[in-house]
PDB file of C-alpha atoms and ligand atoms in Angstrom:
ATOM      1  CA  UNK A 259      27.866   1.081   8.686  1.00 40.00           C
ATOM      2  CA  UNK A 260      28.087  -1.702  10.975  1.00 44.00           C
ATOM      3  CA  UNK A 261      25.450  -4.567   9.951  1.00 45.00           C
ATOM      4  CA  UNK A 262      22.383  -4.347  12.505  1.00 47.00           C
ATOM      5  CA  UNK A 263      21.884  -7.126  14.685  1.00 50.00           C
ATOM      6  CA  UNK A 264      18.810  -8.853  15.348  1.00 49.00           C
ATOM      7  CA  UNK A 265      18.121  -6.880  18.694  1.00 59.00           C
ATOM      8  CA  UNK A 266      18.210  -3.412  17.003  1.00 81.00           C
ATOM      9  CA  UNK A 267      16.817  -4.295  13.461  1.00 95.00           C
ATOM     10  CA  UNK A 268      13.764  -2.405  12.377  1.00 98.00           C
ATOM     11  CA  UNK A 269      11.264  -4.494  10.358  1.00 98.00           C
ATOM     12  CA  UNK A 270       8.267  -2.678   8.605  1.00 98.00           C
ATOM     13  CA  UNK A 271       5.506  -5.428   8.854  1.00 98.00           C
ATOM     14  CA  UNK A 272       2.097  -3.446   9.325  1.00 98.00           C
ATOM     15  CA  UNK A 273       0.947   0.055   9.790  1.00 98.00           C
ATOM     16  CA  UNK A 274      -1.229  -0.925  12.484  1.00 98.00           C
ATOM     17  CA  UNK A 275       2.334  -1.915  14.548  1.00 98.00           C
ATOM     18  CA  UNK A 276       3.565   1.898  14.531  1.00 98.00           C
ATOM     19  CA  UNK A 277       1.968   4.983  16.527  1.00 98.00           C
ATOM     20  CA  UNK A 278       1.277   8.036  15.392  1.00 98.00           C
ATOM     21  CA  UNK A 279       4.886   9.606  16.063  1.00 98.00           C
ATOM     22  CA  UNK A 280       6.751   6.839  14.053  1.00 98.00           C
ATOM     23  CA  UNK A 281       4.263   7.071  11.027  1.00 98.00           C
ATOM     24  CA  UNK A 282       4.735  10.749  11.312  1.00 98.00           C
ATOM     25  CA  UNK A 283       8.694  10.548  10.812  1.00 98.00           C
ATOM     26  CA  UNK A 284       8.484   8.443   7.834  1.00 98.00           C
ATOM     27  CA  UNK A 285       5.953  10.699   6.175  1.00 98.00           C
ATOM     28  CA  UNK A 286       8.382  13.739   6.979  1.00 98.00           C
ATOM     29  CA  UNK A 287      11.517  11.590   5.559  1.00 98.00           C
ATOM     30  CA  UNK A 288       9.694  10.771   2.748  1.00 98.00           C
ATOM     31  CA  UNK A 289       8.294  14.186   1.512  1.00 98.00           C
ATOM     32  CA  UNK A 290      12.053  15.417   1.545  1.00 97.00           C
ATOM     33  CA  UNK A 291      12.208  12.920  -1.241  1.00 97.00           C
ATOM     34  CA  UNK A 292       8.932  13.643  -2.844  1.00 97.00           C
ATOM     35  CA  UNK A 293       9.261  14.774  -6.425  1.00 92.00           C
ATOM     36  CA  UNK A 294      13.261  13.669  -6.874  1.00 90.00           C
ATOM     37  CA  UNK A 295      13.895  12.871 -10.196  1.00 90.00           C
ATOM     38  CA  UNK A 296      17.604  12.262  -9.736  1.00 94.00           C
ATOM     39  CA  UNK A 297      19.498   9.711  -7.255  1.00 95.00           C
ATOM     40  CA  UNK A 298      20.753  11.448  -3.990  1.00 97.00           C
ATOM     41  CA  UNK A 299      24.030  12.686  -4.725  1.00 96.00           C
ATOM     42  CA  UNK A 300      25.475  11.412  -1.329  1.00 97.00           C
ATOM     43  CA  UNK A 301      24.386   7.888  -2.122  1.00 97.00           C
ATOM     44  CA  UNK A 302      24.003   7.105   1.505  1.00 98.00           C
ATOM     45  CA  UNK A 303      22.918   3.279   1.303  1.00 98.00           C
ATOM     46  CA  UNK A 304      26.432   2.765  -1.393  1.00 98.00           C
ATOM     47  CA  UNK A 305      27.639  -0.499  -0.474  1.00 98.00           C
ATOM     48  CA  UNK A 306      24.263  -1.960   0.770  1.00 98.00           C
ATOM     49  CA  UNK A 307      22.040  -4.628  -0.983  1.00 98.00           C
ATOM     50  CA  UNK A 308      18.326  -4.499  -1.095  1.00 98.00           C
ATOM     51  CA  UNK A 309      16.402  -7.837  -2.071  1.00 98.00           C
ATOM     52  CA  UNK A 310      13.112  -7.488  -3.631  1.00 97.00           C
ATOM     53  CA  UNK A 311      11.410 -11.057  -3.334  1.00 97.00           C
ATOM     54  CA  UNK A 312       8.028 -10.922  -5.086  1.00 96.00           C
ATOM     55  CA  UNK A 313       5.814 -14.141  -4.605  1.00 95.00           C
ATOM     56  CA  UNK A 314       3.089 -12.414  -6.390  1.00 94.00           C
ATOM     57  CA  UNK A 315       2.484 -10.379  -9.215  1.00 89.00           C
ATOM     58  CA  UNK A 316       3.344  -6.125  -9.078  1.00 94.00           C
ATOM     59  CA  UNK A 317       4.072  -3.723 -11.110  1.00 95.00           C
ATOM     60  CA  UNK A 318       4.134  -0.243  -9.568  1.00 97.00           C
ATOM     61  CA  UNK A 319       5.203  -1.656  -6.068  1.00 98.00           C
ATOM     62  CA  UNK A 320       8.323  -4.009  -7.293  1.00 97.00           C
ATOM     63  CA  UNK A 321       9.718  -0.980  -9.662  1.00 97.00           C
ATOM     64  CA  UNK A 322       9.209   1.516  -7.126  1.00 97.00           C
ATOM     65  CA  UNK A 323      11.083  -0.143  -4.424  1.00 98.00           C
ATOM     66  CA  UNK A 324      13.933  -0.679  -7.135  1.00 98.00           C
ATOM     67  CA  UNK A 325      13.844   2.792  -7.910  1.00 97.00           C
ATOM     68  CA  UNK A 326      14.007   3.932  -4.277  1.00 98.00           C
ATOM     69  CA  UNK A 327      16.889   1.675  -3.751  1.00 98.00           C
ATOM     70  CA  UNK A 328      18.695   2.821  -6.628  1.00 97.00           C
ATOM     71  CA  UNK A 329      17.945   6.781  -5.776  1.00 97.00           C
ATOM     72  CA  UNK A 330      19.592   5.946  -2.383  1.00 98.00           C
ATOM     73  CA  UNK A 331      22.638   4.253  -4.257  1.00 98.00           C
ATOM     74  CA  UNK A 332      22.182   0.557  -2.911  1.00 98.00           C
ATOM     75  CA  UNK A 333      22.376  -2.608  -5.358  1.00 98.00           C
ATOM     76  CA  UNK A 334      19.180  -4.198  -5.774  1.00 98.00           C
ATOM     77  CA  UNK A 335      19.047  -7.832  -6.264  1.00 97.00           C
ATOM     78  CA  UNK A 336      15.476  -9.120  -7.949  1.00 94.00           C
ATOM     79  CA  UNK A 337      13.813 -12.392  -7.060  1.00 89.00           C
ATOM     80  CA  UNK A 338      10.517 -13.388  -8.827  1.00 87.00           C
ATOM     81  CA  UNK A 339       9.383 -16.566  -7.831  1.00 82.00           C
ATOM     82  CA  UNK A 340       7.687 -17.949 -10.788  1.00 78.00           C
ATOM     83  CA  UNK A 341      11.782 -17.802 -12.165  1.00 76.00           C
ATOM     84  CA  UNK A 342      13.172 -18.941  -8.675  1.00 77.00           C
ATOM     85  CA  UNK A 343      13.932 -22.060  -6.670  1.00 81.00           C
ATOM     86  CA  UNK A 344      10.618 -21.447  -5.250  1.00 80.00           C
ATOM     87  CA  UNK A 345       8.953 -23.236  -8.323  1.00 78.00           C
ATOM     88  CA  UNK A 346      11.224 -26.478  -7.176  1.00 82.00           C
ATOM     89  CA  UNK A 347       9.536 -26.129  -3.604  1.00 81.00           C
ATOM     90  CA  UNK A 348      12.389 -24.279  -1.935  1.00 88.00           C
ATOM     91  CA  UNK A 349      10.695 -23.109   1.416  1.00 93.00           C
ATOM     92  CA  UNK A 350      10.358 -19.215   2.426  1.00 95.00           C
ATOM     93  CA  UNK A 351      12.966 -19.789   5.137  1.00 95.00           C
ATOM     94  CA  UNK A 352      15.538 -21.242   2.859  1.00 95.00           C
ATOM     95  CA  UNK A 353      15.033 -18.613   0.136  1.00 94.00           C
ATOM     96  CA  UNK A 354      15.212 -16.097   2.589  1.00 96.00           C
ATOM     97  CA  UNK A 355      18.775 -17.636   4.316  1.00 96.00           C
ATOM     98  CA  UNK A 356      20.036 -17.535   0.621  1.00 96.00           C
ATOM     99  CA  UNK A 357      19.288 -14.023  -0.242  1.00 96.00           C
ATOM    100  CA  UNK A 358      20.599 -13.116   3.198  1.00 97.00           C
ATOM    101  CA  UNK A 359      23.752 -15.287   2.600  1.00 97.00           C
ATOM    102  CA  UNK A 360      24.374 -13.626  -1.044  1.00 96.00           C
ATOM    103  CA  UNK A 361      24.776 -10.231   0.790  1.00 97.00           C
ATOM    104  CA  UNK A 362      21.318  -8.760   0.866  1.00 98.00           C
ATOM    105  CA  UNK A 363      20.885  -6.028   3.951  1.00 98.00           C
ATOM    106  CA  UNK A 364      17.228  -6.028   3.712  1.00 98.00           C
ATOM    107  CA  UNK A 365      14.373  -8.230   2.186  1.00 98.00           C
ATOM    108  CA  UNK A 366      11.609  -6.560   0.742  1.00 98.00           C
ATOM    109  CA  UNK A 367       8.598  -9.605   0.416  1.00 98.00           C
ATOM    110  CA  UNK A 368       5.230  -9.826  -1.162  1.00 98.00           C
ATOM    111  CA  UNK A 369       3.762 -12.687  -0.385  1.00 97.00           C
ATOM    112  CA  UNK A 370       0.366 -14.454  -0.777  1.00 95.00           C
ATOM    113  CA  UNK A 371      -0.007 -15.476   2.662  1.00 96.00           C
ATOM    114  CA  UNK A 372      -0.696 -13.100   5.593  1.00 97.00           C
ATOM    115  CA  UNK A 373       1.961 -13.085   7.991  1.00 97.00           C
ATOM    116  CA  UNK A 374       4.582 -14.517   5.741  1.00 97.00           C
ATOM    117  CA  UNK A 375       6.663 -11.464   6.323  1.00 98.00           C
ATOM    118  CA  UNK A 376       6.441 -11.308  10.172  1.00 98.00           C
ATOM    119  CA  UNK A 377       7.743 -14.937   9.950  1.00 97.00           C
ATOM    120  CA  UNK A 378      10.510 -14.141   7.707  1.00 97.00           C
ATOM    121  CA  UNK A 379      11.414 -11.089  10.010  1.00 98.00           C
ATOM    122  CA  UNK A 380      11.375 -13.747  13.000  1.00 97.00           C
ATOM    123  CA  UNK A 381      13.773 -16.064  11.175  1.00 96.00           C
ATOM    124  CA  UNK A 382      16.368 -13.764   9.610  1.00 97.00           C
ATOM    125  CA  UNK A 383      18.963 -11.218  11.348  1.00 97.00           C
ATOM    126  CA  UNK A 384      18.257  -9.122   8.692  1.00 98.00           C
ATOM    127  CA  UNK A 385      15.238  -6.486   8.215  1.00 98.00           C
ATOM    128  CA  UNK A 386      12.045  -7.207   6.553  1.00 98.00           C
ATOM    129  CA  UNK A 387       9.671  -4.956   4.952  1.00 98.00           C
ATOM    130  CA  UNK A 388       6.293  -6.389   4.092  1.00 98.00           C
ATOM    131  CA  UNK A 389       5.377  -5.346   0.409  1.00 98.00           C
ATOM    132  CA  UNK A 390       1.762  -6.700   0.509  1.00 98.00           C
ATOM    133  CA  UNK A 391       0.809 -10.066   2.582  1.00 98.00           C
ATOM    134  CA  UNK A 392      -2.218 -11.650   1.321  1.00 97.00           C
ATOM    135  CA  UNK A 393      -5.084 -10.059   3.047  1.00 96.00           C
ATOM    136  CA  UNK A 394      -3.045  -8.476   5.671  1.00 98.00           C
ATOM    137  CA  UNK A 395      -1.258  -5.570   5.320  1.00 98.00           C
ATOM    138  CA  UNK A 396       0.655  -3.180   2.605  1.00 98.00           C
ATOM    139  CA  UNK A 397       2.221  -0.900   4.880  1.00 98.00           C
ATOM    140  CA  UNK A 398       4.281   1.373   2.051  1.00 99.00           C
ATOM    141  CA  UNK A 399       0.946   1.594   0.026  1.00 98.00           C
ATOM    142  CA  UNK A 400      -0.678   3.138   3.020  1.00 98.00           C
ATOM    143  CA  UNK A 401       2.088   5.472   3.968  1.00 99.00           C
ATOM    144  CA  UNK A 402       2.011   6.440   0.145  1.00 98.00           C
ATOM    145  CA  UNK A 403      -1.521   7.070   0.685  1.00 98.00           C
ATOM    146  CA  UNK A 404      -1.152   9.356   3.798  1.00 99.00           C
ATOM    147  CA  UNK A 405       1.887  11.530   2.251  1.00 98.00           C
ATOM    148  CA  UNK A 406      -0.637  12.310  -1.020  1.00 98.00           C
ATOM    149  CA  UNK A 407      -3.399  13.279   1.042  1.00 98.00           C
ATOM    150  CA  UNK A 408      -1.153  15.214   3.412  1.00 98.00           C
ATOM    151  CA  UNK A 409       0.519  16.850   0.482  1.00 98.00           C
ATOM    152  CA  UNK A 410      -2.729  18.496  -0.812  1.00 98.00           C
ATOM    153  CA  UNK A 411      -4.986  18.919   2.538  1.00 98.00           C
ATOM    154  CA  UNK A 412      -1.943  19.813   4.886  1.00 98.00           C
ATOM    155  CA  UNK A 413      -3.124  17.377   7.355  1.00 98.00           C
ATOM    156  CA  UNK A 414      -4.748  14.135   7.942  1.00 98.00           C
ATOM    157  CA  UNK A 415      -6.170  14.801  11.404  1.00 98.00           C
ATOM    158  CA  UNK A 416     -10.199  15.673  10.999  1.00 98.00           C
ATOM    159  CA  UNK A 417     -10.478  14.554   7.311  1.00 98.00           C
ATOM    160  CA  UNK A 418     -13.358  12.534   6.338  1.00 98.00           C
ATOM    161  CA  UNK A 419     -12.191   9.687   4.112  1.00 98.00           C
ATOM    162  CA  UNK A 420     -14.399   7.200   2.725  1.00 98.00           C
ATOM    163  CA  UNK A 421     -12.375   3.470   1.644  1.00 98.00           C
ATOM    164  CA  UNK A 422     -14.800   2.136  -1.152  1.00 98.00           C
ATOM    165  CA  UNK A 423     -15.343  -1.404  -2.867  1.00 97.00           C
ATOM    166  CA  UNK A 424     -13.680  -4.501  -1.952  1.00 96.00           C
ATOM    167  CA  UNK A 425     -12.661  -4.318   1.432  1.00 97.00           C
ATOM    168  CA  UNK A 426     -12.980  -7.518   3.031  1.00 96.00           C
ATOM    169  CA  UNK A 427      -9.778  -8.911   0.292  1.00 96.00           C
ATOM    170  CA  UNK A 428      -7.838  -5.599   0.806  1.00 97.00           C
ATOM    171  CA  UNK A 429      -4.455  -5.342   2.017  1.00 98.00           C
ATOM    172  CA  UNK A 430      -4.503  -1.520   0.964  1.00 98.00           C
ATOM    173  CA  UNK A 431      -7.798  -0.759   3.028  1.00 98.00           C
ATOM    174  CA  UNK A 432      -6.094  -2.309   6.456  1.00 98.00           C
ATOM    175  CA  UNK A 433      -3.184  -0.287   6.066  1.00 98.00           C
ATOM    176  CA  UNK A 434      -4.838   2.873   5.000  1.00 98.00           C
ATOM    177  CA  UNK A 435      -7.309   2.340   7.735  1.00 98.00           C
ATOM    178  CA  UNK A 436      -4.649   1.918  10.164  1.00 98.00           C
ATOM    179  CA  UNK A 437      -2.529   4.812   9.301  1.00 98.00           C
ATOM    180  CA  UNK A 438      -5.526   7.157   8.768  1.00 98.00           C
ATOM    181  CA  UNK A 439      -7.116   6.108  12.163  1.00 98.00           C
ATOM    182  CA  UNK A 440      -3.668   6.669  14.271  1.00 98.00           C
ATOM    183  CA  UNK A 441      -3.245  10.231  12.589  1.00 98.00           C
ATOM    184  CA  UNK A 442      -6.574  11.444  13.318  1.00 98.00           C
ATOM    185  CA  UNK A 443      -9.166  10.964  10.102  1.00 98.00           C
ATOM    186  CA  UNK A 444     -12.687   9.646  10.418  1.00 98.00           C
ATOM    187  CA  UNK A 445     -12.577   6.591   8.310  1.00 98.00           C
ATOM    188  CA  UNK A 446     -16.037   5.110   6.587  1.00 98.00           C
ATOM    189  CA  UNK A 447     -15.697   2.151   4.657  1.00 98.00           C
ATOM    190  CA  UNK A 448     -18.451   1.382   1.801  1.00 98.00           C
ATOM    191  CA  UNK A 449     -19.185  -1.544  -0.065  1.00 97.00           C
ATOM    192  CA  UNK A 450     -21.770  -4.315  -0.202  1.00 96.00           C
ATOM    193  CA  UNK A 451     -22.040  -6.599   2.446  1.00 96.00           C
ATOM    194  CA  UNK A 452     -20.444  -9.652   0.818  1.00 95.00           C
ATOM    195  CA  UNK A 453     -17.041  -7.695   0.305  1.00 96.00           C
ATOM    196  CA  UNK A 454     -17.448  -5.955   3.751  1.00 97.00           C
ATOM    197  CA  UNK A 455     -18.378  -7.608   6.786  1.00 95.00           C
ATOM    198  CA  UNK A 456     -19.877  -5.405   9.992  1.00 95.00           C
ATOM    199  CA  UNK A 457     -17.150  -6.734  11.838  1.00 95.00           C
ATOM    200  CA  UNK A 458     -14.868  -3.894  10.295  1.00 95.00           C
ATOM    201  CA  UNK A 459     -16.379  -1.446  12.550  1.00 95.00           C
ATOM    202  CA  UNK A 460     -14.515  -2.997  15.382  1.00 95.00           C
ATOM    203  CA  UNK A 461     -11.218  -1.634  13.579  1.00 93.00           C
ATOM    204  CA  UNK A 462     -12.685   1.951  14.114  1.00 92.00           C
ATOM    205  CA  UNK A 463     -14.310   2.817  11.349  1.00 97.00           C
ATOM    206  CA  UNK A 464     -18.067   3.679  10.408  1.00 98.00           C
ATOM    207  CA  UNK A 465     -19.137   0.646   8.079  1.00 98.00           C
ATOM    208  CA  UNK A 466     -21.602   1.957   5.255  1.00 98.00           C
ATOM    209  CA  UNK A 467     -23.383  -0.063   2.381  1.00 98.00           C
ATOM    210  CA  UNK A 468     -25.325   3.057   0.799  1.00 98.00           C
ATOM    211  CA  UNK A 469     -22.310   5.077  -0.796  1.00 98.00           C
ATOM    212  CA  UNK A 470     -24.436   7.664  -2.037  1.00 98.00           C
ATOM    213  CA  UNK A 471     -25.718   8.517   1.264  1.00 98.00           C
ATOM    214  CA  UNK A 472     -22.070   9.239   2.689  1.00 98.00           C
ATOM    215  CA  UNK A 473     -20.346  10.562  -0.482  1.00 98.00           C
ATOM    216  CA  UNK A 474     -21.134  14.254   0.051  1.00 98.00           C
ATOM    217  CA  UNK A 475     -19.371  14.323   3.368  1.00 97.00           C
ATOM    218  CA  UNK A 476     -16.114  13.049   1.978  1.00 98.00           C
ATOM    219  CA  UNK A 477     -12.511  14.873   1.954  1.00 98.00           C
ATOM    220  CA  UNK A 478     -11.011  12.109   0.449  1.00 98.00           C
ATOM    221  CA  UNK A 479     -12.369   9.123  -1.551  1.00 98.00           C
ATOM    222  CA  UNK A 480     -10.158   5.873  -1.973  1.00 98.00           C
ATOM    223  CA  UNK A 481     -11.669   3.541  -4.351  1.00 98.00           C
ATOM    224  CA  UNK A 482     -10.444  -0.064  -4.343  1.00 98.00           C
ATOM    225  CA  UNK A 483      -9.958  -2.635  -6.991  1.00 95.00           C
ATOM    226  CA  UNK A 484     -12.202  -5.591  -7.215  1.00 92.00           C
ATOM    227  CA  UNK A 485     -10.035  -8.286  -6.649  1.00 91.00           C
ATOM    228  CA  UNK A 486     -11.568 -10.811  -8.751  1.00 85.00           C
ATOM    229  CA  UNK A 487      -8.460 -13.231  -8.215  1.00 86.00           C
ATOM    230  CA  UNK A 488      -9.399 -13.523  -4.267  1.00 85.00           C
ATOM    231  CA  UNK A 489     -13.054 -13.435  -4.479  1.00 83.00           C
ATOM    232  CA  UNK A 490     -14.544 -16.882  -3.857  1.00 73.00           C
ATOM    233  CA  UNK A 491     -17.898 -17.449  -5.304  1.00 75.00           C
ATOM    234  CA  UNK A 492     -20.136 -14.505  -6.195  1.00 83.00           C
ATOM    235  CA  UNK A 493     -19.734 -11.314  -4.173  1.00 86.00           C
ATOM    236  CA  UNK A 494     -22.314  -9.878  -6.420  1.00 88.00           C
ATOM    237  CA  UNK A 495     -24.699 -11.204  -9.329  1.00 84.00           C
ATOM    238  CA  UNK A 496     -23.205  -8.656 -11.984  1.00 88.00           C
ATOM    239  CA  UNK A 497     -20.558  -6.394 -12.846  1.00 90.00           C
ATOM    240  CA  UNK A 498     -23.548  -3.915 -13.520  1.00 93.00           C
ATOM    241  CA  UNK A 499     -25.009  -4.364 -10.219  1.00 94.00           C
ATOM    242  CA  UNK A 500     -21.412  -3.636  -8.687  1.00 95.00           C
ATOM    243  CA  UNK A 501     -20.992  -0.694 -11.114  1.00 95.00           C
ATOM    244  CA  UNK A 502     -24.552   0.867 -10.106  1.00 96.00           C
ATOM    245  CA  UNK A 503     -23.780   0.649  -6.239  1.00 97.00           C
ATOM    246  CA  UNK A 504     -20.197   1.084  -5.772  1.00 97.00           C
ATOM    247  CA  UNK A 505     -18.698   2.693  -8.905  1.00 97.00           C
ATOM    248  CA  UNK A 506     -17.254   6.429  -8.941  1.00 98.00           C
ATOM    249  CA  UNK A 507     -18.653   7.753 -12.187  1.00 97.00           C
ATOM    250  CA  UNK A 508     -19.382  11.514 -12.856  1.00 97.00           C
ATOM    251  CA  UNK A 509     -22.829  11.439 -11.661  1.00 97.00           C
ATOM    252  CA  UNK A 510     -21.492  10.522  -8.155  1.00 98.00           C
ATOM    253  CA  UNK A 511     -18.375  12.944  -8.570  1.00 97.00           C
ATOM    254  CA  UNK A 512     -20.688  15.588  -9.026  1.00 97.00           C
ATOM    255  CA  UNK A 513     -22.278  15.217  -5.496  1.00 97.00           C
ATOM    256  CA  UNK A 514     -18.941  15.048  -4.070  1.00 97.00           C
ATOM    257  CA  UNK A 515     -17.078  18.160  -2.258  1.00 97.00           C
ATOM    258  CA  UNK A 516     -15.565  20.316  -4.813  1.00 96.00           C
ATOM    259  CA  UNK A 517     -12.097  19.598  -3.546  1.00 96.00           C
ATOM    260  CA  UNK A 518     -12.833  16.060  -2.981  1.00 97.00           C
ATOM    261  CA  UNK A 519      -9.261  14.109  -3.487  1.00 98.00           C
ATOM    262  CA  UNK A 520      -9.793  10.593  -5.531  1.00 98.00           C
ATOM    263  CA  UNK A 521      -7.716   7.891  -4.656  1.00 98.00           C
ATOM    264  CA  UNK A 522      -6.835   4.440  -6.317  1.00 98.00           C
ATOM    265  CA  UNK A 523      -3.801   2.115  -5.413  1.00 98.00           C
ATOM    266  CA  UNK A 524      -3.933   0.775  -9.045  1.00 95.00           C
ATOM    267  CA  UNK A 525      -4.131  -1.654 -10.903  1.00 96.00           C
ATOM    268  CA  UNK A 526      -7.601  -0.520 -11.769  1.00 94.00           C
ATOM    269  CA  UNK A 527     -10.406  -2.229 -13.317  1.00 93.00           C
ATOM    270  CA  UNK A 528     -11.362   0.752 -15.681  1.00 93.00           C
ATOM    271  CA  UNK A 529     -15.408   0.888 -16.090  1.00 94.00           C
ATOM    272  CA  UNK A 530     -15.663  -0.993 -12.878  1.00 94.00           C
ATOM    273  CA  UNK A 531     -14.813   0.854  -9.788  1.00 95.00           C
ATOM    274  CA  UNK A 532     -13.805   3.633 -11.502  1.00 96.00           C
ATOM    275  CA  UNK A 533     -15.577   5.016 -14.699  1.00 97.00           C
ATOM    276  CA  UNK A 534     -13.003   6.112 -17.582  1.00 95.00           C
ATOM    277  CA  UNK A 535     -13.995   9.865 -17.288  1.00 95.00           C
ATOM    278  CA  UNK A 536     -13.476   9.576 -13.227  1.00 96.00           C
ATOM    279  CA  UNK A 537     -10.095   7.764 -14.071  1.00 95.00           C
ATOM    280  CA  UNK A 538      -8.805  10.619 -16.392  1.00 93.00           C
ATOM    281  CA  UNK A 539     -10.147  13.453 -14.108  1.00 93.00           C
ATOM    282  CA  UNK A 540      -7.773  15.790 -12.644  1.00 92.00           C
ATOM    283  CA  UNK A 541      -9.063  15.135  -9.106  1.00 94.00           C
ATOM    284  CA  UNK A 542      -7.934  11.321  -9.659  1.00 97.00           C
ATOM    285  CA  UNK A 543      -4.407  11.391  -7.815  1.00 98.00           C
ATOM    286  CA  UNK A 544      -3.735   7.248  -8.967  1.00 97.00           C
ATOM    287  CA  UNK A 545      -0.669   9.006 -10.799  1.00 96.00           C
ATOM    288  CA  UNK A 546       0.926  11.020  -8.096  1.00 97.00           C
ATOM    289  CA  UNK A 547       0.083   8.097  -5.443  1.00 98.00           C
ATOM    290  CA  UNK A 548       2.387   6.025  -7.689  1.00 97.00           C
ATOM    291  CA  UNK A 549       5.231   8.662  -7.852  1.00 97.00           C
ATOM    292  CA  UNK A 550       5.060   9.218  -3.886  1.00 98.00           C
ATOM    293  CA  UNK A 551       5.415   5.257  -3.496  1.00 98.00           C
ATOM    294  CA  UNK A 552       9.009   5.906  -4.696  1.00 98.00           C
ATOM    295  CA  UNK A 553       9.595   8.624  -1.984  1.00 98.00           C
ATOM    296  CA  UNK A 554       7.850   6.372   0.758  1.00 98.00           C
ATOM    297  CA  UNK A 555      10.265   3.734   0.118  1.00 98.00           C
ATOM    298  CA  UNK A 556      13.335   5.541  -0.029  1.00 98.00           C
ATOM    299  CA  UNK A 557      12.445   6.745   3.952  1.00 98.00           C
ATOM    300  CA  UNK A 558      11.485   3.163   4.640  1.00 98.00           C
ATOM    301  CA  UNK A 559      14.536   1.436   3.371  1.00 98.00           C
ATOM    302  CA  UNK A 560      16.582   4.273   4.464  1.00 98.00           C
ATOM    303  CA  UNK A 561      15.218   3.607   8.197  1.00 98.00           C
ATOM    304  CA  UNK A 562      15.437  -0.207   7.599  1.00 98.00           C
ATOM    305  CA  UNK A 563      19.273   0.078   6.538  1.00 98.00           C
ATOM    306  CA  UNK A 564      19.742   2.516   9.186  1.00 96.00           C
ATOM    307  CA  UNK A 565      21.464   5.285   7.340  1.00 95.00           C
TER     308      UNK A 565
HETATM  309  C1  NCD B 717      -2.375  -3.422  -4.376  1.00 86.53           C
HETATM  310  C2  NCD B 717      -2.061  -5.041  -3.841  1.00 86.53           C
HETATM  311  O1  NCD B 717      -1.663  -5.677  -4.709  1.00 86.53           O
HETATM  312  O2  NCD B 717      -2.259  -4.816  -3.005  1.00 86.53           O
HETATM  313  N1  NCD B 717      -1.774  -2.828  -5.671  1.00 86.53           N
HETATM  314  C3  NCD B 717      -0.727  -2.069  -5.193  1.00 86.53           C
HETATM  315  O3  NCD B 717       0.337  -2.350  -4.676  1.00 86.53           O
HETATM  316  N2  NCD B 717      -0.839  -0.672  -5.833  1.00 86.53           N
HETATM  317  C4  NCD B 717      -4.065  -3.716  -5.029  1.00 86.53           C
HETATM  318  C5  NCD B 717      -4.314  -4.385  -5.502  1.00 86.53           C
HETATM  319  O4  NCD B 717      -4.182  -5.305  -6.233  1.00 86.53           O
HETATM  320  O5  NCD B 717      -5.757  -4.062  -5.767  1.00 86.53           O
END
């Protein structure tokens, strides 16, 4: 395949920028790969190189992008900022150009600054995939959440979904909200006012501070990690207080619909946002979400590479 030019390259920067048709097409392609345990025999990305550049810690996202690239037959270049010249002060632009010069056909970027992938996408002629930028978006996480729900409920339209916890700091919540909203789900955001400002209602969601009052109506309950590293000052006076108001424990699970789906993007703080028994309950889909992450990233890399 000819290298894509700047005019026709496809970046994935946010779910907010995609419409329902584009999101559904990616989910349909990902569904073809879900559950795959072996590389694609035809190796459609053979001869292509995927660079995975992470300026922030990651387990699931970086490993699953690498796995997805391997399944498609691509070569993988791995870049982790603590081990690179970024430590010596090299800029994102120069690092991106270096990675492109070495022969990458697409860059997967995780960065602590919201907007960094969009900036890199403007600078480079190769596609950029956002693997999480600050508090902004994490579009492939949003897609894997949608795929996991769709597999089990056969639809997104008309579902009631609660996204619970540290919403203000969560790029996972922003991407999930954008995707769910576009595909017709009714989203309720739940959390303490310190972690869920009323302004989130402008994004098309219902804002609730009383978890117990909304839990019984939900088809899906998506729990967020309390992002201690992003919380400036005290958002709650003790972990016990947070658990009392917002953890999903056995008592709250008993109020949920019997066929409720429990989701968590990982990494989880066991005993904080999810009690240990709920984390291990069969209705908790955290591991299925991780597995779907590989399928979704195969679809996204395939689209970016034009294969
Ligand atoms: C999340 C992230 O880094 O945005 N993890 C992930 O990618 N699955 C969520 C988090 O850190 O809480």
